[in-house]
Each structure stands twice: as C-alpha cells, then as structure tokens.
Short mmCIF file of C-alpha atoms (C1' of nucleotides) in Angstrom, two decimals:
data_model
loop_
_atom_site.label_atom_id
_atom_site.label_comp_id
_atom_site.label_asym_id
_atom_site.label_seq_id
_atom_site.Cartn_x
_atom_site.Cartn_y
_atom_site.Cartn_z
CA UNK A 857 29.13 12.90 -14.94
CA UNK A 858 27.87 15.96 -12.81
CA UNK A 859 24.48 15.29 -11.61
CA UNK A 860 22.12 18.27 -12.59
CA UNK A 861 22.00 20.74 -9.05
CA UNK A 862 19.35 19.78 -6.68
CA UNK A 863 16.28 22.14 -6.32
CA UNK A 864 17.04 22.65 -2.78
CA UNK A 865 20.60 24.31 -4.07
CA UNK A 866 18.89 26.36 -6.14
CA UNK A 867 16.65 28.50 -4.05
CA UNK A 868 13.70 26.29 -5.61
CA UNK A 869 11.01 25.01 -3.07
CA UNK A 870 10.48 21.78 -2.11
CA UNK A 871 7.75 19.70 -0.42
CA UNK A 872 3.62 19.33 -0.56
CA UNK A 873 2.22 21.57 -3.17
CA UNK A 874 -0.02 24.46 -2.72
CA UNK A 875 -2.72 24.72 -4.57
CA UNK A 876 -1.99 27.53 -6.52
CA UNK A 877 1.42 26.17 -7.72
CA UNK A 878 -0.92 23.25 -8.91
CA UNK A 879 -2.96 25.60 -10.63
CA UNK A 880 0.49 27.49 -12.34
CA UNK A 881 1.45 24.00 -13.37
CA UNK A 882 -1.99 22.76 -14.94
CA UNK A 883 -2.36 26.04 -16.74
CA UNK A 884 1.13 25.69 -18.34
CA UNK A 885 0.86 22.24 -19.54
CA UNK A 886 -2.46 22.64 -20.91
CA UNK A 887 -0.86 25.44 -22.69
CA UNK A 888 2.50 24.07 -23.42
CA UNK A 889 2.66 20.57 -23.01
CA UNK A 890 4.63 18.67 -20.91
CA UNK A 891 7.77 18.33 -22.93
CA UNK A 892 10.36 19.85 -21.37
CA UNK A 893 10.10 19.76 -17.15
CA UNK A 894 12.99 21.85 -17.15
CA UNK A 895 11.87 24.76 -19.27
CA UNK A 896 8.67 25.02 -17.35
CA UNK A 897 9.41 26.75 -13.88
CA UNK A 898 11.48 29.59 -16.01
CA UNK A 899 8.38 30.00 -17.98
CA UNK A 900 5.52 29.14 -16.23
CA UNK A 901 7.12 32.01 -13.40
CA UNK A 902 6.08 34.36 -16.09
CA UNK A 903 2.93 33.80 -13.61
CA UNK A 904 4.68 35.12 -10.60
CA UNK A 905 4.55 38.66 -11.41
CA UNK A 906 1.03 39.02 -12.36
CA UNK A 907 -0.06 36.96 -9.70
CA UNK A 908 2.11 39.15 -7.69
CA UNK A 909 0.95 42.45 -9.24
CA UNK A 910 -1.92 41.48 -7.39
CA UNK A 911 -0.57 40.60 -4.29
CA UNK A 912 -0.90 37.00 -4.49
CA UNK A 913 2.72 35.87 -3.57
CA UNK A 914 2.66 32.73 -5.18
CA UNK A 915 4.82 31.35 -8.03
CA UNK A 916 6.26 28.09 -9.40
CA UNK A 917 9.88 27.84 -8.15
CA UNK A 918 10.01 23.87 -8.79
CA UNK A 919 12.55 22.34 -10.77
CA UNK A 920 11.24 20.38 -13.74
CA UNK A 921 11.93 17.55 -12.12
CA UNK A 922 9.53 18.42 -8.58
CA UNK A 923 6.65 19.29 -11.68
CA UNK A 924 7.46 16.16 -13.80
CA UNK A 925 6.29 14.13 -10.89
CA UNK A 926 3.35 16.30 -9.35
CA UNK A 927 2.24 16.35 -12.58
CA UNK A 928 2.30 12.36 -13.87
CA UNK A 929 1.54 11.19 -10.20
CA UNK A 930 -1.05 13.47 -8.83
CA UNK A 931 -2.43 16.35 -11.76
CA UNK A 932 -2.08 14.69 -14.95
CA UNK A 933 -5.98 14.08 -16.64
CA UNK A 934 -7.64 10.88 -15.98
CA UNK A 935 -5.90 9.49 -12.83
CA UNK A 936 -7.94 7.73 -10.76
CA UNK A 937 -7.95 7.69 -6.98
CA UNK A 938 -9.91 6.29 -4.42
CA UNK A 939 -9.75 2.37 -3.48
CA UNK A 940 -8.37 -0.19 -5.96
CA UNK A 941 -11.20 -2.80 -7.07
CA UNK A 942 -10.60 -6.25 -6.34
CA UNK A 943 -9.57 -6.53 -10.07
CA UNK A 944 -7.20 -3.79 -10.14
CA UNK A 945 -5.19 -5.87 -6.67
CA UNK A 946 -5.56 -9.12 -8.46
CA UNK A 947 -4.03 -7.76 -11.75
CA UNK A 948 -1.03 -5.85 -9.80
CA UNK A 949 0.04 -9.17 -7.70
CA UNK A 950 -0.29 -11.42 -10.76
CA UNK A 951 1.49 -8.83 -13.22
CA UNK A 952 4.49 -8.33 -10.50
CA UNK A 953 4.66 -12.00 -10.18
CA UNK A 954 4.60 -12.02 -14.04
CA UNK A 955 7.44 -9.40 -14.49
CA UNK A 956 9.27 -10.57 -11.36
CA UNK A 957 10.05 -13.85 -12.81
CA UNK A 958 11.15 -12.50 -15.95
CA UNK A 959 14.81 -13.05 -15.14
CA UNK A 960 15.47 -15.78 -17.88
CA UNK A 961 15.87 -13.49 -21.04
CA UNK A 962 19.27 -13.07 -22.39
CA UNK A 963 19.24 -9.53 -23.84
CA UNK A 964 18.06 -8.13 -20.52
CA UNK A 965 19.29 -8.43 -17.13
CA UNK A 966 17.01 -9.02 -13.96
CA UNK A 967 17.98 -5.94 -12.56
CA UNK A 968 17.15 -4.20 -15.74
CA UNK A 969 13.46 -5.77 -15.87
CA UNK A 970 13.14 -5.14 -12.28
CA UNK A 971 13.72 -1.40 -12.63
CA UNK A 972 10.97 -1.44 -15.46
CA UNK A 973 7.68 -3.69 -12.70
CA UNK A 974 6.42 -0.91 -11.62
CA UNK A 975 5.82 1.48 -15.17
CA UNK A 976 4.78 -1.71 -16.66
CA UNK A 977 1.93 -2.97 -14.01
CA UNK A 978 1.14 1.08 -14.18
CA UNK A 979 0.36 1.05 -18.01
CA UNK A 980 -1.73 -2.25 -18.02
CA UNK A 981 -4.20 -0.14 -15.35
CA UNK A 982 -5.49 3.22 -16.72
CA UNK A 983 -5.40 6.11 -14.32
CA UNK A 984 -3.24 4.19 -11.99
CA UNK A 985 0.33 5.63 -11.29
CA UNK A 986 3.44 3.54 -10.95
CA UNK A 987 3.77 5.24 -7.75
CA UNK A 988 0.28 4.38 -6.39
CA UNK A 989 0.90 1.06 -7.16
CA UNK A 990 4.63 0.72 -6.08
CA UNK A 991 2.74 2.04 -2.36
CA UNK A 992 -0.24 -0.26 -3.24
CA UNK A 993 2.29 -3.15 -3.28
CA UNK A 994 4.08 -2.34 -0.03
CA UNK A 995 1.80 -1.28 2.09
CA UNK A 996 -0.65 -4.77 1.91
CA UNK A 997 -0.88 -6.39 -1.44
CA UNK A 998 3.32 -7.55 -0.81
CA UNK A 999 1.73 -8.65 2.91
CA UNK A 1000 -1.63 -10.37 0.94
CA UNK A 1001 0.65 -12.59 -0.77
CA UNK A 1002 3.72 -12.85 1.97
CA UNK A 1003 1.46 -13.28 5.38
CA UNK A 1004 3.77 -11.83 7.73
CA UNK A 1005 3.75 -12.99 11.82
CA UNK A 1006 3.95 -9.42 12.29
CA UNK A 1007 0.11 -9.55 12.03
CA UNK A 1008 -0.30 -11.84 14.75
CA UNK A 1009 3.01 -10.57 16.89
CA UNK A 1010 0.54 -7.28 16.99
CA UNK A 1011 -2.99 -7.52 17.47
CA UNK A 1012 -3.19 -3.51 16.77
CA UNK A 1013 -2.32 -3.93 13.32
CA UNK A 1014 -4.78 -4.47 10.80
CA UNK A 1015 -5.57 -7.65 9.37
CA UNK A 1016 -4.16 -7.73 5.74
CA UNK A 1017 -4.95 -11.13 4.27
CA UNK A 1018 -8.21 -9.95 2.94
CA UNK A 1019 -7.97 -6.41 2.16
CA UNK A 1020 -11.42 -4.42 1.29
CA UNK A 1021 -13.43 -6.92 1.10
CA UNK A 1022 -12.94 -8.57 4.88
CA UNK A 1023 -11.47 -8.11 8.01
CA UNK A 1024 -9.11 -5.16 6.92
CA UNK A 1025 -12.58 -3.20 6.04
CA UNK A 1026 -12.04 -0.66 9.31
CA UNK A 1027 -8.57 -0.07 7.56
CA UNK A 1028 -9.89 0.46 4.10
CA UNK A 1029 -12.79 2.65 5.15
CA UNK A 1030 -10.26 5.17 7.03
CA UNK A 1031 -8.76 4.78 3.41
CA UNK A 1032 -11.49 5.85 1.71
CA UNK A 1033 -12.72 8.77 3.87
CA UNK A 1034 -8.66 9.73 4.72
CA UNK A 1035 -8.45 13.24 3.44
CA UNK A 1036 -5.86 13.73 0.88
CA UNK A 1037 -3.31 15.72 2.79
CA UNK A 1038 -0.97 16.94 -0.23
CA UNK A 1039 -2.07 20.48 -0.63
CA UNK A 1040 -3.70 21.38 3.71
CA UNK A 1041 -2.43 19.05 6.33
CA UNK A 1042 -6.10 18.05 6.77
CA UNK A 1043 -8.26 18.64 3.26
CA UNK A 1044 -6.02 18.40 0.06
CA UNK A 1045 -5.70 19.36 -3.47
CA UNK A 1046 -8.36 22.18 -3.87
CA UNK A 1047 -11.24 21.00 -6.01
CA UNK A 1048 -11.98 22.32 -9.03
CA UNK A 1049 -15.31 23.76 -7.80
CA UNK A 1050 -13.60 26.12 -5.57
CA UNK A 1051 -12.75 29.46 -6.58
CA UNK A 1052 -9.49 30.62 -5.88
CA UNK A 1053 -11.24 33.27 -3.28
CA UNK A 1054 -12.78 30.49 -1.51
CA UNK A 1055 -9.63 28.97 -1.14
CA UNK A 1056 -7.84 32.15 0.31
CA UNK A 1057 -10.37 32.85 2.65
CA UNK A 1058 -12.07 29.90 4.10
CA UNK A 1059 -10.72 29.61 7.71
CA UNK A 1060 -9.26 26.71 8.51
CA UNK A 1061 -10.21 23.79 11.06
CA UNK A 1062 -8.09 21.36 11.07
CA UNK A 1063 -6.43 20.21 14.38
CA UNK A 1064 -3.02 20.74 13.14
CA UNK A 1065 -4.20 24.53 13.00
CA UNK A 1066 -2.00 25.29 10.07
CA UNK A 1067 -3.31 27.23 7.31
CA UNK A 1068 -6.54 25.07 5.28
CA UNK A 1069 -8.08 26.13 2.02
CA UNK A 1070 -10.70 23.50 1.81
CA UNK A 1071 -14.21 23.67 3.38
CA UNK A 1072 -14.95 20.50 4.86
CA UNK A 1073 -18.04 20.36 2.76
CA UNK A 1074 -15.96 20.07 -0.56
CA UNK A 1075 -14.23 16.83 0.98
CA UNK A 1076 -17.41 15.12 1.49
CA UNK A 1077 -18.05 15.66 -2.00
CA UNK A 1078 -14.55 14.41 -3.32
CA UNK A 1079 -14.06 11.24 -2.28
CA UNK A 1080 -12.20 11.03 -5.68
CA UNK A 1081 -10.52 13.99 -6.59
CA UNK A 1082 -11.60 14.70 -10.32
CA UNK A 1083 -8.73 15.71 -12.95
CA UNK A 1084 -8.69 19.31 -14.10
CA UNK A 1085 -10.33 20.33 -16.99
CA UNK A 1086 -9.14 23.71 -18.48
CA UNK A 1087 -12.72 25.25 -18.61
CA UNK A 1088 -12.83 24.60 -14.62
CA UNK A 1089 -9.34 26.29 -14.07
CA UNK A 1090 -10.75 29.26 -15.92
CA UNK A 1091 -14.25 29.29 -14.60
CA UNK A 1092 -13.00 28.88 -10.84
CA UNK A 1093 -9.97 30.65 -10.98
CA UNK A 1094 -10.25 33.43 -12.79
CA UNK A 1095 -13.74 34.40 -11.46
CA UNK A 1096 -15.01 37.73 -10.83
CA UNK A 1097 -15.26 37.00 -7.56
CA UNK A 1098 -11.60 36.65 -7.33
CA UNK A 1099 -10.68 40.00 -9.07
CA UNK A 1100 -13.21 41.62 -6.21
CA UNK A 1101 -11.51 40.23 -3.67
CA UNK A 1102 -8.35 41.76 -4.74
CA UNK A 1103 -9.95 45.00 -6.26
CA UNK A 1104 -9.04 44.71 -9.82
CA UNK A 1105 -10.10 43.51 -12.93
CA UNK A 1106 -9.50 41.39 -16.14
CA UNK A 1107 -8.27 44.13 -18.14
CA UNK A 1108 -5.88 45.83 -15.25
CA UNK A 1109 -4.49 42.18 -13.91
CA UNK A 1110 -3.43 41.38 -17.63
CA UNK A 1111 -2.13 45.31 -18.05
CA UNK A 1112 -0.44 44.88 -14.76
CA UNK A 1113 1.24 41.39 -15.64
CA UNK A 1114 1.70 42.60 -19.24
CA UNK A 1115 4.25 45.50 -17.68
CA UNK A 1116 5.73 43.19 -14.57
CA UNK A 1117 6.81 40.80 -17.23
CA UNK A 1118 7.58 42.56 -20.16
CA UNK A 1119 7.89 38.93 -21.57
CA UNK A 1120 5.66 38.18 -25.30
CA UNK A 1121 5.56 34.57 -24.22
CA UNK A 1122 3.67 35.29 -21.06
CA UNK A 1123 1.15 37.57 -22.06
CA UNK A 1124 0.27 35.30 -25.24
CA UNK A 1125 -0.19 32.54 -22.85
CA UNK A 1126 -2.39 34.22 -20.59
CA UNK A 1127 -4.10 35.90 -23.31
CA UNK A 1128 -4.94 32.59 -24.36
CA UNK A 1129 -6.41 31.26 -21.14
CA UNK A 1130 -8.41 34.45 -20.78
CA UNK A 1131 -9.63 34.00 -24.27
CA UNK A 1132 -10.54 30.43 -23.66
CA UNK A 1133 -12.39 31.01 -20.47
CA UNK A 1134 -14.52 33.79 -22.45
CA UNK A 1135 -12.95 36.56 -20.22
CA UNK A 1136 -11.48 38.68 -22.98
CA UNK A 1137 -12.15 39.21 -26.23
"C1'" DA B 1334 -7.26 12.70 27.87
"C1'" DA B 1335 -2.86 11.63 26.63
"C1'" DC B 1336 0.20 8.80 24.67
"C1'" DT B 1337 1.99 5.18 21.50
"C1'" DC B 1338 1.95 2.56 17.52
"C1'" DG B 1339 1.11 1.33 12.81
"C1'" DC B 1340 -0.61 2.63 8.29
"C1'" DT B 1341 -0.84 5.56 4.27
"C1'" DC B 1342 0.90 8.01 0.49
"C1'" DA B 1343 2.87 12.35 -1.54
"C1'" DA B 1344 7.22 13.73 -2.28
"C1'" DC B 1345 12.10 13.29 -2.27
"C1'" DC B 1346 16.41 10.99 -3.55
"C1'" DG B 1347 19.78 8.70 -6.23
"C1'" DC B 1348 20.87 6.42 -10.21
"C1'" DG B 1349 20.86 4.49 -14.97
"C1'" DA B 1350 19.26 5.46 -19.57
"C1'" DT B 1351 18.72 8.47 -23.14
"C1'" DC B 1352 19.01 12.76 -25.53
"C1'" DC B 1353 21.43 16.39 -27.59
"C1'" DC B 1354 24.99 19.69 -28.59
"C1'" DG C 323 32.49 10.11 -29.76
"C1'" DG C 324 32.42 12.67 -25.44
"C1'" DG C 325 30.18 14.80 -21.97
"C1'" DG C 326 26.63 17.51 -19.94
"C1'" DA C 327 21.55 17.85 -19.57
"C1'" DT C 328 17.35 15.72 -19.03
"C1'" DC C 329 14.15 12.00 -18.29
"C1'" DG C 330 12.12 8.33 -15.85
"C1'" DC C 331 12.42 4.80 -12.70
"C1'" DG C 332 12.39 2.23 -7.97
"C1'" DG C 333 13.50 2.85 -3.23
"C1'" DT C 334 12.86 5.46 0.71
"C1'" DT C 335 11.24 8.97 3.90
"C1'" DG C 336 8.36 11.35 7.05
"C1'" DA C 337 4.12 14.00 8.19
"C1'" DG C 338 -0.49 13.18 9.20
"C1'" DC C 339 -3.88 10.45 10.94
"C1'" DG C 340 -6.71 6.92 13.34
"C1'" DA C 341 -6.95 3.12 16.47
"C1'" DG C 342 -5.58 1.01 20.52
"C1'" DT C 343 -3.98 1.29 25.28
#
DNA sequence: AACTCGCTCAACCGCGATCCC
DNA sequence: GGGGATCGCGGTTGAGCGAGT
C-alpha cells in the first residue's frame, strides 16, 4: 500500500499552531463539519486570500490529518483542561487495569484491545482526550501505581505516590498555573475574549523573546481555556476594531476576498459567518 | 547567576483498520 | 475483489519551563 504523502512533502506546515490557523479551522468546522480532514485545508484556504487581501499572511496549509488532531485534542467544544480530579485519576488507573487485562477474549487479540485503552478510558470521561490521558498515564498515574526507585535514586524529582492531593502539590501547582505553550512559547491558545487586533499587536514578554499574542492578564484569567463558541469567533474576530487596524471594512474585506477567490463555496461560507455574527445583512 | 535535570504535554509519526471507487 | 485514500489509534519526541544545585 502507498502511505498517503506526509505534510512535510507537501509544502504543508507543521508544528504548534498559531492562533489564527486555529481560528481558520474552528470557523470551517462550525461551518462544515468535521467529516472529511482531508477536504478541509483545500477549502478552508479559501480563507487565505481574503485574509491576505488584507495583509494578514496567514492560511491553513495543514493536512487533514495535522487538523483532525488539533481539532479532537485541543479545539473541539467541551474539552476540559486544567487538573484531573481525584475521580477522574482513580477512574483512568482502574479502567486501564480493566482494559489491560482484557486479553482472555477469543474474537480479539491483546494487541488489538490494547490499541483500543486509551479511546476507551477517553470516552468513559467527558471532555478528556485519549491523548491527555495517554500523557496523564505516563507522566505519574503509570508511576502512582508502579513506585519507581527512580524517586528515591533522585531527590530532585517530584514525589509521585500522591499526586495533587500530597507531597507532589509543588508539582501540580506549576501544573495548574503552567501556561499552555501551544500557540506563544509562553501564553497559549488565544482566548476567545481577545480580538484578533489584540492579538497582533500586544508586545510580547516572554523570556524566550519570540513573538507572544497573549497579554499576561488574559492567562490569569484562563486557567482553563474555554471551547469556542461561534458567536465569540465572530464577536472577537471580526470586530471593528480589527477592520481599523487594517483600514478596511466589512463590505470591502468580503468584496476583496469575493475577487481573490473567485470560489462560490468561499464567499457563501463567509457570508454565512458574517451573517451569523450580525455583520452583514 | 548560570547551569543541569526532570516534568509536562502538544504535536508528530507510523501503522492497522476501514472506506470507497 | 483489489488497491488507493482516509481515519483513528498508541507510541514517541522535543521545546519550554521550573526547581534544584
């Protein structure tokens, strides 16, 4: 069988998402679903010349594969971040011990059940990702239940019989307040309470001195990092404050993307967000 | 203050399963 | 039925960060 090319052959980027690729990606699935990964950078790039008609250069050159898993792990509604209750651990270790020993039923293989722990634990905890969990499980819970001598070979490392709720607390608490690093090397996905202006301009501080969209202020306030909701795309996004930043307006952006595209799919779909957001009539 | 070490987790990779022409 | 395309999974990686020395 030939594998599918990889992204990187393609010319298609790869690593941390910016926050206006996140953006391109929410606004397209909210529009079109999430059916087809593939389809989605081809169409969703539709985005790329209006945003560009502007002189925003950004655009979604991720294969459906990259947006398949930004998407489910990180953007999809209702995730839940932050630390994992005491519940949440207890139900992960006993599940994987659950599914782990499955190895006894005839129609399945071990291997096959083994390939299946993680999207199983992952559906029995809303807003939890199979990912999250699968990094849950290796970074302490696997130690929790496996007390390793590395522990006391190094008295730097954290202790990890008792995590959250005991000794490991210094460890947790960096966890808690850690920035999510995805989007800026120090501050993270932008929230949806920033307007896309904001997020161009606001200097950055971060020690790595690489280029930050986030005030520091916003990270305070998002210890969780809310889901999306279409109305705060549209309200943040596509603000007027946005559109004076860039010296233009809703009716010459969509004129300008309208002839930079010349594609009917595009300008229905952003005729639709516009619509929604109660920017055109 | 500078360096080292360990932890975290988003993202990538490779592969098997499934879909579809 | 064959084979390519796509999906979805677990394993792994590596940048960023904080704590310890």
């Amino acid at each position: 069988m030939v594998r599918a090319p990889c992204c990187s052959n393609m010319g298609l980027k790869k690593g941390p998402w910016t926050p206006e690729e996140d953006r391109l990606l929410i606004s397209y699935v909210e529009k079109h679903g999430h059916e087809n990964w593939r389809a989605l950078p081809k169409q969703a790039a539709n985005a790329f010349f209006w945003h560009d008609s502007i002189s925003v250069s950004v655009g979604l050159l991720r294969c459906g594969k990259s947006c398949r898993l930004r998407w489910t792990n990180y953007l999809r509604p209702g995730i839940k971040r932050g630390n994992y209750t005491m519940e949440e651990e207890e139900t992960i270790i006993n599940l994987h011990e659950t599914l782990g020993n499955r190895t006894n039923i005839a129609w399945q293989t071990k291997e096959v059940l083994d390939s299946r722990r993680w999207s199983e634990i992952a559906s029995k905890l809303p807003g939890r990702t199979d990912n999250e969990i699968k990094n849950v499980w290796h970074t302490h819970l696997k130690k929790r239940i496996k007390p390793t001598q590395t522990v006391q070979d190094s008295p730097r490392k954290c202790q990890i019989d008792t995590p959250k709720f005991g000794s490991k607390a210094k460890a947790i608490d960096r966890k808690a307040t850690r920035k999510p690093k995805l989007d800026c090397p120090s501050h993270g996905p932008p929230s949806p309470s920033q307007s896309l202006s904001e997020t161009l301009t606001t200097p950055c501080t971060n020690s790595s001195n690489k280029m930050c969209e986030t005030s520091n202020e916003d990270i305070k306030e998002e210890a969780i990092v809310t889901p999306y909701e279409l109305s705060d795309i549209d309200d943040n996004i596509w603000s007027d404050a946005f559109f004076a930043d860039y010296g233009t307006s809703w009716d010459d952006s969509l004129a300008s993307f309208c002839s930079f595209s010349g594609n009917e799919d595009g300008i229905d779909f952003w005729m639709q967000v516009f619509m929604e957001a109660g920017d055109l009539s």
